[in-house]
Phi, psi and omega in degrees: 000315178278132180234133178241133180230115178273153174205167175103358179289167180166192179259126181226139178291152178306137183090350181275185183230156178207146179240119176266146178237149177228113178268130183249129174231156182080006180194172181251121186299330181292342181265358183246150159279134183241149180218159171240133176232161177220155179218120176267157180305130178077006181239162178286157176296135187243136175290134180249304184199157176211154176225132182278174176297340182262002178093003176288138184243152183217148184221147171290152184302326185288346183239358181302133180086348181245326183250151177224126175262142179208168176221155176237101184297323181296325180265355183056048184231153172234143184232156171228107176273122183245118179242163179049050185295144180238158177305326180290353174279352180299123183182171166271128182257132183241138172265141182220152181234143178233098185295328182241148180085176180272186178298148183213151180264353181269128183297329182286356176268358179256135188267330185236142185224147172276180183277346179095152175222136186278132172240125181236126177237101182290151179274000000 
């Protein structure tokens, strides 16, 4: 019932910025904890950022100080602002929703997932 659609991925030079968007349908983003995860080829899925239903935010160590998660309740959207991008940020980025409970860093605690959007930062 809940559908998440990511957009905004692309190729960005190192040091540049990119903003990912996640459109939520079939549910209200303000009632969910939302998260962003990423997966690079040959690697495990990695926690990037999360925002609780109350607006509390959390970040993985590798992106702290560079990435910002936010939501717009009126637009039913979630965003990931990525600054100072590095080649190691190259991955497919996924938006995820957790209807019950608070924000969490474990991917298996999220019930709904988007299709992913590719972010490439060449070295």
